[in-house]
Amino acid sequence: MKKIAKPLSLILAAFMIFQCGITASAAEKIKSKYNGKTYTHQTRFDEYDISYGIDVSQHNGDINFKKVKADGIDYVFIRVGYTGYTKSAFSLNYDKKYKTYIKDAIAAGLDVGVYWYSQALTVNEAVQEANKLLTAISSYDITMPVVFDYEFACTSAGRLDSAKLSKARMTENALAFLDTVSSAGYDGCLYASENFLKEKLYADKISSLYPIWLANYSTSTNYSGDFEYWQHTSAGKVSGIGGNVDINFRYVGDIYELENQVYTGMPITPEPVVYFDGYLAEKGVDYELVYHDNVNVGIGVAEAVGLGVFNTFKTQYRFRIAPAKVENLTYVSNSDTSLTYCWSAVNGATSYKLYITNNTNANTFTKTVTETFATISGLTPGNEYSVKVCAGGLNSKGVTLWGDYSDVDTKITSGSKVTGLKVKSRSSSAVRISWKKVAGCQQYVIYKYNSTTGKYQELARVSGSKDNYKADGLTAGKAYKFKVSAVINGQEGTRSDGIKATVRPKKVSLKSAKNTSKRKISVKWSKTTADGYQIQWSTKKSFSSDYKSVIVSKGSQTSKTIKTSKSKRTYYVRIRAYKNENGTRIYGSWSSVKAVKVK
């Protein structure tokens, strides 16, 4: 859903006044057909239209949205996904039904909004949640808000429950999600319970920018903060849905949105198209415009006050005043792990937010600064990044409103840090390491760790056309550590991460293999530098089939009795040593083979 085109929204809003709906002014108490209870609405909504909606997730099973629509439901909020609530790693998951629900609900003529069940502990996590949701809905016509569902899992094992975040942090997380979806062109909205809004968030800061969806399971609510939606029961019965479903009220009044405005430091005076009872009103004859809060960053209001025969009419039009789009985003420099940018200052801006996308793996994150330049650190060498910047200004409640993003600039980190280091081959006296080539490299420097000095020392240099190096003259069974750096334009770059390379153990000397009793062979060998040994026996001298193995996990052991599966047969026995390297056994060569006939 891109935000509704504003001139059209006025026409649509005027039309909504005549749509069939429940009018609060007709009765303060309304009996719900979906659970039989009577609900009392706050008097501030006396002049508002009230419509019914539902919210659903995969737990609601198969839904016939045509029947839902026919039963008087006007809109639906669909869960697109959720963040795992356990204390384990941060996990983003899609709802199994969201695609089917969105497609079927739109086809049935329902207005559709979406939400993400959040467990975000940081601003970065909230942005990741928002981007995961935005990716999912990009091809759908979403006409209702994109919602940040912030709530506890109500268990001590809950990720958010156990984090015990401050109100300031939780408010920052919520605004980060809502700012992200708003920047993508959608209307943001916050869902939370009454207690959550009062005790865990600075709700007034959020409601000054985004509508609130209040969860309060009662027949009347005393919540005094701003809210546009009221989830009042989870036990509704709606045609087309098996079992219970959440039911919501939506309050729609004569307050409409105009196009976003750019902060100038001077009064902002947009001219709305005004309709009274479907009649296109004339300024100065049928109404006059009165402006409120229309100078500083924040939410301004243009109020159309009726004149003459329309003197009882009054309609409000809200508009967002934010700093202008950032211009002249300019690349300054890069390194292996950073990019530096600068840009032109924006009137009224108190901070700037950079939105960074790693085009190599699609990961995104933001960075906020107060200057007109920034170095983005912690990047991956040789990866391509897209960067854009927007300016933010503080409203009267200390909340940052963000303007439009700059044009996008794409650059690649220098990538002089060598990556992809691995062991390509090894013997009992050498190892060959390899790496990913670095563009423009003239020379690679190979370093080997010296355990005596505790430092890496230069071992060799090879041409920039190479991608591997053989280190020989090494001790059998010993582990060595290596690093590699690239030299570009005479300048040596950052060394690679270290790699452990274990030389293969020496070939084991098999001393004897003797039959000691029925179907048993006593094997003896000479000790070597090893973490253990592998013994193998077979009725085939080539060991091509009919063989078995056993691991001896002590490097100090020099004998083992094995049991054969057959008697009165000649068996062939061999042994090799191994060293452990990062959970993998590095084997030496097989010993010579000894034949033994078992009883």
XYZ file of C-alpha atoms in Angstrom:
599
model
C 0.000 0.000 0.000
C 1.491 3.216 -0.993
C -0.050 6.009 1.037
C -3.362 7.050 -0.528
C -2.954 9.821 -3.092
C -4.041 12.812 -1.097
C -6.424 14.682 -3.449
C -8.199 11.394 -4.098
C -8.260 10.608 -0.376
C -10.441 13.650 0.218
C -12.986 12.413 -2.288
C -12.855 8.924 -0.822
C -13.159 10.285 2.692
C -16.192 12.338 1.765
C -17.699 9.260 0.157
C -17.072 7.270 3.352
C -19.437 9.535 5.233
C -22.306 8.096 3.200
C -21.200 4.482 3.359
C -23.211 2.025 5.406
C -21.660 1.800 8.847
C -22.324 2.139 12.529
C -22.559 5.745 13.593
C -21.527 6.358 17.169
C -23.664 9.476 17.425
C -26.730 7.272 16.916
C -26.001 5.373 20.097
C -23.166 5.428 22.571
C -23.723 1.717 23.188
C -23.463 -0.768 20.325
C -24.337 -4.445 20.537
C -21.917 -6.568 18.583
C -23.392 -9.221 16.298
C -20.144 -11.158 16.581
C -20.291 -11.993 20.297
C -23.598 -10.531 21.536
C -21.971 -8.087 23.964
C -22.756 -4.373 24.162
C -19.837 -1.958 23.860
C -19.677 1.614 25.100
C -17.549 3.979 23.047
C -15.777 7.029 24.421
C -17.570 10.312 23.786
C -14.610 11.655 21.791
C -15.762 9.310 19.001
C -19.346 10.599 18.922
C -18.960 12.030 15.428
C -16.936 9.137 14.036
C -17.986 6.246 11.828
C -17.217 2.871 13.372
C -16.461 -0.196 11.292
C -15.753 -3.823 12.171
C -12.565 -5.683 11.252
C -10.708 -8.861 12.160
C -7.080 -9.890 12.516
C -5.890 -13.377 11.634
C -2.857 -15.652 11.511
C -2.223 -19.245 10.456
C -3.847 -20.374 13.714
C -7.223 -19.427 12.237
C -6.904 -22.155 9.599
C -8.784 -22.018 6.299
C -10.879 -18.859 5.843
C -13.653 -18.081 3.346
C -13.134 -14.335 3.015
C -16.176 -13.898 0.773
C -18.344 -15.085 3.668
C -16.374 -12.852 6.035
C -17.103 -9.841 3.824
C -20.790 -10.794 3.519
C -21.022 -11.005 7.321
C -20.284 -7.278 7.668
C -16.508 -7.259 8.142
C -14.863 -4.339 6.307
C -11.153 -4.992 6.768
C -8.635 -7.572 7.937
C -5.142 -7.398 9.411
C -3.078 -10.421 8.381
C 0.025 -11.627 10.183
C 2.862 -11.794 7.666
C 5.382 -13.167 10.118
C 6.774 -13.369 13.601
C 10.021 -13.321 15.537
C 10.725 -16.391 17.677
C 9.955 -15.590 21.297
C 12.412 -17.985 22.953
C 15.785 -16.827 24.253
C 17.597 -18.604 21.442
C 19.062 -16.785 18.442
C 17.038 -13.999 16.794
C 14.852 -15.735 14.180
C 12.470 -14.261 11.588
C 9.674 -16.514 10.351
C 6.882 -16.113 7.810
C 3.279 -17.043 8.646
C 2.361 -20.143 6.627
C -0.974 -18.653 5.535
C -0.127 -15.030 4.760
C 0.057 -15.368 0.966
C -3.264 -17.216 0.712
C -4.960 -14.877 3.192
C -3.829 -11.681 1.428
C -4.776 -12.948 -2.045
C -8.206 -14.237 -0.956
C -9.026 -11.203 1.222
C -8.238 -8.757 -1.588
C -10.290 -10.864 -4.029
C -13.217 -10.739 -1.602
C -13.144 -6.922 -1.565
C -11.816 -6.467 1.960
C -9.359 -3.731 2.884
C -6.141 -5.464 3.903
C -3.486 -4.495 6.423
C -0.603 -6.613 7.701
C 1.366 -7.023 10.915
C 4.566 -8.516 12.290
C 4.696 -10.090 15.761
C 7.881 -8.572 17.151
C 10.363 -9.571 19.817
C 12.922 -6.938 18.836
C 15.472 -6.073 21.496
C 17.373 -3.493 19.432
C 16.737 -0.922 16.723
C 18.669 -3.074 14.259
C 16.455 -6.089 14.977
C 13.302 -3.982 14.531
C 14.597 -2.775 11.148
C 15.320 -6.382 10.134
C 11.743 -7.334 11.044
C 10.379 -4.455 8.994
C 12.486 -5.353 5.962
C 11.490 -9.016 6.187
C 7.832 -7.935 6.121
C 8.344 -5.399 3.324
C 9.947 -8.046 1.130
C 6.879 -10.265 1.576
C 4.216 -7.661 0.730
C 5.887 -5.797 -2.131
C 3.703 -7.420 -4.805
C 0.351 -6.992 -3.001
C -2.082 -4.058 -2.898
C -2.049 -3.371 0.839
C -4.602 -0.619 1.596
C -4.492 -0.590 5.408
C -1.571 0.094 7.784
C 1.547 -2.034 8.219
C 1.557 -2.836 11.929
C 4.273 -3.368 14.527
C 2.762 -5.879 16.974
C 4.803 -5.384 20.146
C 3.913 -7.632 23.057
C 5.295 -10.064 25.587
C 5.045 -13.825 25.181
C 3.949 -13.962 28.843
C 6.547 -16.554 29.818
C 9.800 -16.244 31.731
C 11.460 -17.934 28.756
C 10.223 -15.179 26.454
C 12.885 -13.272 24.556
C 11.314 -9.851 25.120
C 9.930 -10.757 28.569
C 13.353 -11.603 29.951
C 15.232 -8.693 28.331
C 13.748 -6.075 30.703
C 14.291 -3.192 28.287
C 13.715 0.421 29.274
C 10.704 2.385 27.991
C 13.083 4.540 25.979
C 14.672 1.515 24.264
C 11.326 -0.110 23.494
C 10.016 3.164 22.088
C 13.117 3.483 19.900
C 12.577 -0.072 18.617
C 8.944 0.631 17.747
C 9.792 3.869 15.948
C 12.604 2.170 14.022
C 10.149 -0.388 12.601
C 7.486 2.229 11.842
C 9.969 4.653 10.286
C 11.245 1.870 8.037
C 7.821 0.908 6.676
C 6.878 4.584 6.379
C 10.043 5.260 4.364
C 8.957 2.447 2.031
C 5.671 4.277 1.393
C 3.333 2.427 3.761
C 1.246 3.722 6.662
C 2.762 2.513 9.940
C 0.703 1.583 13.000
C 1.521 0.265 16.480
C -0.441 -2.578 18.121
C -0.118 -3.016 21.892
C -2.198 -3.684 24.969
C -3.344 -0.898 27.289
C -0.837 -1.894 29.978
C 1.975 -2.181 27.445
C 1.211 1.293 26.095
C 1.155 2.779 29.585
C 4.051 0.924 31.227
C 6.468 -0.151 28.488
C 6.327 2.622 25.871
C 6.223 6.391 25.580
C 2.990 6.004 23.637
C 2.412 9.733 23.161
C 5.675 9.972 21.203
C 4.562 7.206 18.885
C 0.959 8.408 18.515
C 2.197 11.855 17.481
C 3.428 10.175 14.300
C 1.533 6.916 13.826
C -1.934 5.565 14.695
C -2.365 3.226 17.658
C -4.199 -0.106 17.594
C -5.321 -0.665 21.175
C -5.817 -4.170 22.595
C -8.237 -4.039 25.530
C -10.639 -6.933 26.086
C -13.507 -5.144 27.783
C -16.899 -3.681 26.888
C -15.547 -0.165 27.474
C -12.058 1.246 27.634
C -10.745 4.055 29.807
C -7.494 4.359 27.873
C -6.887 8.113 27.565
C -4.194 8.059 24.882
C -4.825 8.386 21.169
C -5.999 5.284 19.313
C -7.711 4.566 15.998
C -8.410 0.836 16.358
C -9.755 -1.101 19.334
C -9.300 -4.884 19.539
C -12.038 -5.652 22.042
C -12.420 -9.448 21.964
C -10.669 -12.618 20.860
C -13.863 -14.659 21.001
C -15.743 -13.333 17.991
C -17.766 -15.566 15.694
C -17.640 -14.604 12.019
C -19.097 -16.495 9.071
C -16.367 -18.147 7.007
C -14.046 -18.736 9.972
C -14.100 -21.855 12.124
C -13.615 -21.131 15.818
C -12.993 -17.789 17.511
C -11.424 -14.742 15.878
C -10.235 -11.317 17.081
C -12.716 -8.475 16.440
C -11.748 -4.808 16.142
C -13.483 -1.439 15.963
C -12.077 1.246 13.702
C -12.911 4.921 14.290
C -13.059 7.058 11.144
C -13.696 10.766 11.601
C -13.588 13.855 9.415
C -9.799 14.115 9.636
C -7.935 13.555 6.381
C -4.311 13.481 5.336
C -2.648 15.875 2.913
C 0.680 15.418 1.140
C 3.836 15.559 3.263
C 5.317 19.043 3.496
C 8.942 20.206 3.658
C 10.112 22.198 6.671
C 11.171 25.746 5.775
C 11.018 27.568 9.116
C 8.025 29.507 7.765
C 4.265 28.740 8.018
C 3.174 25.866 5.762
C -0.254 26.499 4.207
C -1.414 23.665 1.925
C -4.779 24.134 0.194
C -7.012 21.051 0.553
C -9.958 20.308 -1.701
C -12.931 20.616 0.652
C -16.197 18.721 0.403
C -19.210 19.281 2.671
C -21.809 16.523 2.367
C -20.392 15.601 -1.032
C -20.565 19.212 -2.242
C -17.337 20.762 -3.586
C -17.059 23.798 -1.312
C -15.598 27.163 -2.351
C -12.977 28.844 -0.207
C -14.053 32.243 1.130
C -17.692 31.521 0.324
C -18.432 28.169 1.944
C -15.451 27.898 4.291
C -12.306 29.532 5.590
C -9.012 27.781 6.436
C -7.435 28.020 9.881
C -3.940 26.530 10.385
C -2.452 25.036 13.560
C 1.092 23.753 14.315
C 2.133 24.537 10.757
C 5.597 26.029 11.278
C 7.834 23.520 13.059
C 8.619 19.882 12.336
C 5.624 17.767 13.347
C 1.996 17.220 12.370
C 0.315 20.379 11.063
C -3.425 20.915 10.779
C -5.498 22.827 8.220
C -9.053 23.251 9.534
C -11.871 24.039 7.097
C -14.484 26.003 9.077
C -17.860 26.244 7.346
C -19.457 29.577 6.426
C -23.029 30.525 5.591
C -25.235 27.466 5.097
C -22.279 25.319 6.096
C -21.584 27.130 9.366
C -22.053 23.918 11.375
C -19.400 22.058 9.356
C -15.782 21.692 10.382
C -13.218 19.367 8.812
C -9.550 18.835 9.676
C -6.749 18.004 7.269
C -3.448 16.842 8.754
C -0.070 17.093 7.076
C 3.384 15.965 8.063
C 6.170 18.589 8.172
C 9.627 17.036 7.912
C 13.077 18.105 6.705
C 13.725 18.162 2.966
C 15.261 15.356 0.938
C 19.006 15.033 1.393
C 20.932 16.199 -1.664
C 24.496 15.735 -2.943
C 25.303 12.429 -1.274
C 29.001 12.122 -2.120
C 31.363 9.174 -1.797
C 34.617 10.166 -0.071
C 36.728 7.037 0.442
C 36.729 3.343 1.264
C 38.814 0.733 3.042
C 38.587 -3.009 3.482
C 35.784 -2.647 6.006
C 34.398 0.881 5.655
C 32.866 3.496 3.360
C 32.907 7.246 4.033
C 30.287 9.706 2.698
C 29.319 13.351 3.026
C 26.218 15.334 1.937
C 24.664 18.779 2.012
C 23.135 20.071 5.243
C 19.326 20.190 5.415
C 17.429 23.072 6.999
C 15.918 22.057 10.346
C 17.736 18.731 10.553
C 19.015 17.612 13.946
C 20.256 14.212 12.750
C 20.772 12.114 9.639
C 20.030 8.437 9.087
C 22.028 6.311 6.659
C 20.309 3.225 5.246
C 22.866 0.654 4.090
C 22.223 -2.480 2.034
C 24.853 -5.154 1.406
C 24.025 -6.080 -2.176
C 26.070 -9.262 -1.864
C 23.873 -10.874 0.805
C 20.889 -8.439 0.987
C 21.489 -7.612 4.671
C 20.463 -4.088 5.707
C 21.124 -1.798 8.653
C 20.978 1.877 9.610
C 23.387 4.360 11.168
C 22.333 7.689 12.696
C 24.703 10.661 12.963
C 24.427 14.374 13.772
C 27.027 15.599 11.262
C 26.837 15.829 7.460
C 29.404 13.081 7.018
C 29.834 9.532 8.275
C 32.128 6.534 8.086
C 30.221 3.263 7.871
C 32.384 0.669 9.604
C 32.281 -3.082 10.121
C 31.680 -3.871 6.448
C 32.813 -6.961 4.559
C 35.872 -6.570 2.298
C 35.128 -6.660 -1.408
C 31.336 -6.448 -1.016
C 29.029 -4.022 -2.823
C 26.918 -1.665 -0.710
C 24.068 0.720 -1.550
C 23.783 3.809 0.649
C 21.117 6.495 1.028
C 20.583 9.208 3.659
C 17.581 11.060 5.071
C 17.384 14.053 7.412
C 15.472 14.053 10.687
C 14.048 16.856 12.812
C 12.530 16.805 16.302
C 8.857 17.523 16.863
C 7.477 19.138 20.010
C 7.503 15.781 21.852
C 11.133 15.056 21.070
C 10.357 12.463 18.388
C 12.365 12.484 15.166
C 10.441 12.883 11.902
C 12.411 11.737 8.879
C 12.322 13.344 5.462
C 12.772 11.660 2.092
C 15.890 9.646 1.361
C 18.580 10.900 -0.957
C 19.337 9.200 -4.244
C 21.142 5.891 -3.760
C 24.907 5.565 -4.224
C 26.580 2.174 -4.696
C 30.208 1.432 -3.866
C 32.440 -1.566 -3.134
C 34.729 -1.895 -0.132
C 38.347 -2.102 -1.230
C 38.602 -5.820 -0.599
C 42.367 -5.865 -0.107
C 41.905 -8.148 2.879
C 42.531 -11.712 1.772
C 39.607 -14.069 2.412
C 38.732 -17.701 1.747
C 41.917 -19.079 3.298
C 41.852 -22.896 3.421
C 44.105 -25.987 3.303
C 44.280 -27.215 -0.286
C 46.530 -30.261 0.281
C 48.967 -31.706 2.807
C 51.609 -34.404 3.262
C 53.751 -35.570 6.168
C 56.193 -32.705 5.608
C 54.214 -29.919 3.926
C 50.854 -28.141 3.624
C 49.517 -26.134 0.706
C 47.185 -23.254 1.586
C 44.985 -21.355 -0.883
C 42.874 -18.169 -0.867
C 40.557 -16.046 -2.983
C 42.380 -13.728 -5.364
C 42.244 -10.009 -4.651
C 41.688 -7.713 -7.633
C 44.725 -5.564 -8.428
C 47.074 -7.501 -6.140
C 50.754 -7.432 -7.146
C 52.028 -9.696 -4.408
C 50.866 -11.907 -1.542
C 52.734 -12.103 1.757
C 52.495 -15.402 3.673
C 52.933 -15.356 7.448
C 53.537 -18.292 9.816
C 52.902 -18.151 13.563
C 55.959 -18.452 15.797
C 54.949 -19.983 19.129
C 58.202 -18.844 20.744
C 57.677 -15.144 20.023
C 53.877 -15.325 20.008
C 53.806 -13.438 16.701
C 53.222 -14.090 13.020
C 56.446 -13.834 11.031
C 56.828 -13.423 7.299
C 57.462 -16.761 5.615
C 57.395 -15.990 1.900
C 56.088 -13.745 -0.875
C 54.440 -14.938 -4.079
C 53.163 -13.251 -7.238
C 49.737 -11.609 -7.248
C 48.734 -14.066 -9.967
C 48.966 -16.946 -7.469
C 46.181 -18.154 -5.194
C 48.111 -20.795 -3.193
C 51.418 -21.508 -1.452
C 53.189 -24.700 -0.338
C 54.928 -24.520 3.022
C 57.367 -27.435 3.258
C 60.036 -28.723 5.624
C 57.392 -29.036 8.346
C 57.206 -31.546 11.174
C 54.886 -34.518 10.701
C 51.775 -34.402 12.917
C 52.319 -30.790 13.988
C 49.732 -27.986 13.604
C 50.786 -24.645 12.125
C 48.951 -21.324 11.764
C 49.126 -19.079 8.708
C 47.897 -15.664 7.536
C 48.090 -13.989 4.129
C 48.025 -10.324 3.082
C 47.759 -8.635 -0.315
C 50.027 -5.872 -1.625
C 48.263 -3.357 -3.912
C 50.091 -0.353 -5.355
C 52.977 -1.074 -3.026
C 50.723 -0.947 0.058
C 50.205 -4.092 2.133
C 46.571 -4.558 3.164
C 44.959 -6.113 6.206
C 46.093 -9.642 6.963
C 43.579 -12.440 6.528
C 42.052 -14.265 9.445
C 44.335 -17.035 10.656
C 44.038 -20.632 9.509
C 45.176 -23.784 11.320
C 46.892 -26.363 9.085
C 47.970 -29.731 10.473
C 50.719 -31.715 8.771
C 49.841 -35.358 8.184
C 51.285 -37.778 10.790
C 54.164 -40.085 9.862
C 53.489 -43.446 8.324
C 53.023 -45.911 11.208
C 55.300 -48.929 11.486
C 53.087 -52.005 11.971
C 55.219 -54.352 14.133
C 52.995 -57.416 14.240
C 49.529 -58.886 13.705
C 49.111 -62.287 15.372
C 46.229 -64.678 15.927
C 45.908 -65.107 19.700
C 42.660 -67.089 19.966
C 39.596 -67.918 17.899
C 38.654 -64.962 15.610
C 41.015 -62.606 17.437
C 44.076 -60.724 16.205
C 46.578 -58.918 18.410
C 47.914 -55.844 16.607
C 51.068 -53.992 17.699
C 52.710 -50.884 16.228
C 55.333 -48.259 16.920
C 54.169 -45.052 18.595
C 54.260 -41.822 16.563
C 53.149 -38.196 17.010
C 49.371 -38.626 16.804
C 46.073 -38.091 18.590
C 44.961 -41.609 17.703
C 45.011 -44.441 15.186
C 42.734 -46.219 12.766
C 43.105 -49.998 12.362
C 41.568 -51.728 9.358
C 41.242 -55.440 8.564
C 39.863 -57.268 5.543
C 39.735 -60.625 3.784
C 40.791 -58.734 0.651
C 44.423 -57.727 0.349
C 43.345 -54.648 -1.627
C 40.808 -53.678 1.095
C 38.309 -53.077 -1.735
C 35.507 -54.820 0.178
C 34.742 -56.931 3.249
C 36.671 -54.699 5.608
C 36.098 -53.215 9.050
C 37.751 -50.422 11.009
C 38.253 -49.396 14.607
C 39.490 -46.099 16.081
C 42.062 -46.069 18.855
C 41.581 -42.630 20.427
C 44.813 -42.491 22.439
C 47.986 -41.434 20.689
C 50.082 -43.179 23.346
C 48.509 -46.587 22.762
C 50.574 -49.133 20.773
C 48.468 -52.314 20.779
C 44.898 -53.417 20.214
C 43.097 -56.781 20.009
C 40.508 -56.900 17.243
C 37.789 -59.466 16.619
C 37.134 -60.826 13.145
C 33.723 -61.823 11.829
C 34.945 -65.043 10.258
C 37.174 -67.892 11.421
C 39.676 -70.003 9.506
C 40.315 -67.182 7.076
C 43.348 -65.109 6.193
C 42.949 -61.464 7.184
C 45.017 -58.480 6.094
C 45.732 -55.765 8.656
C 46.944 -52.164 8.320
C 47.067 -49.050 10.504
C 47.435 -45.266 10.152
C 47.786 -42.363 12.588
C 45.638 -39.235 12.757
C 45.657 -35.754 14.258
C 42.507 -33.801 15.162
C 41.943 -30.440 13.441
C 38.778 -28.474 14.221
C 36.755 -31.664 14.702
C 38.199 -33.398 11.626
C 40.714 -36.257 11.623
C 43.787 -35.628 9.503
C 45.151 -39.080 8.597
C 48.674 -40.132 7.697
C 49.524 -42.838 5.160
C 48.591 -46.478 5.699
C 51.277 -48.782 7.099
C 52.502 -51.822 5.264
C 50.010 -54.727 5.312
C 50.430 -57.871 7.405
C 48.574 -61.123 6.736
C 47.396 -63.404 9.511
C 45.295 -66.567 9.440
C 42.796 -66.756 12.280
C 41.528 -69.873 13.995
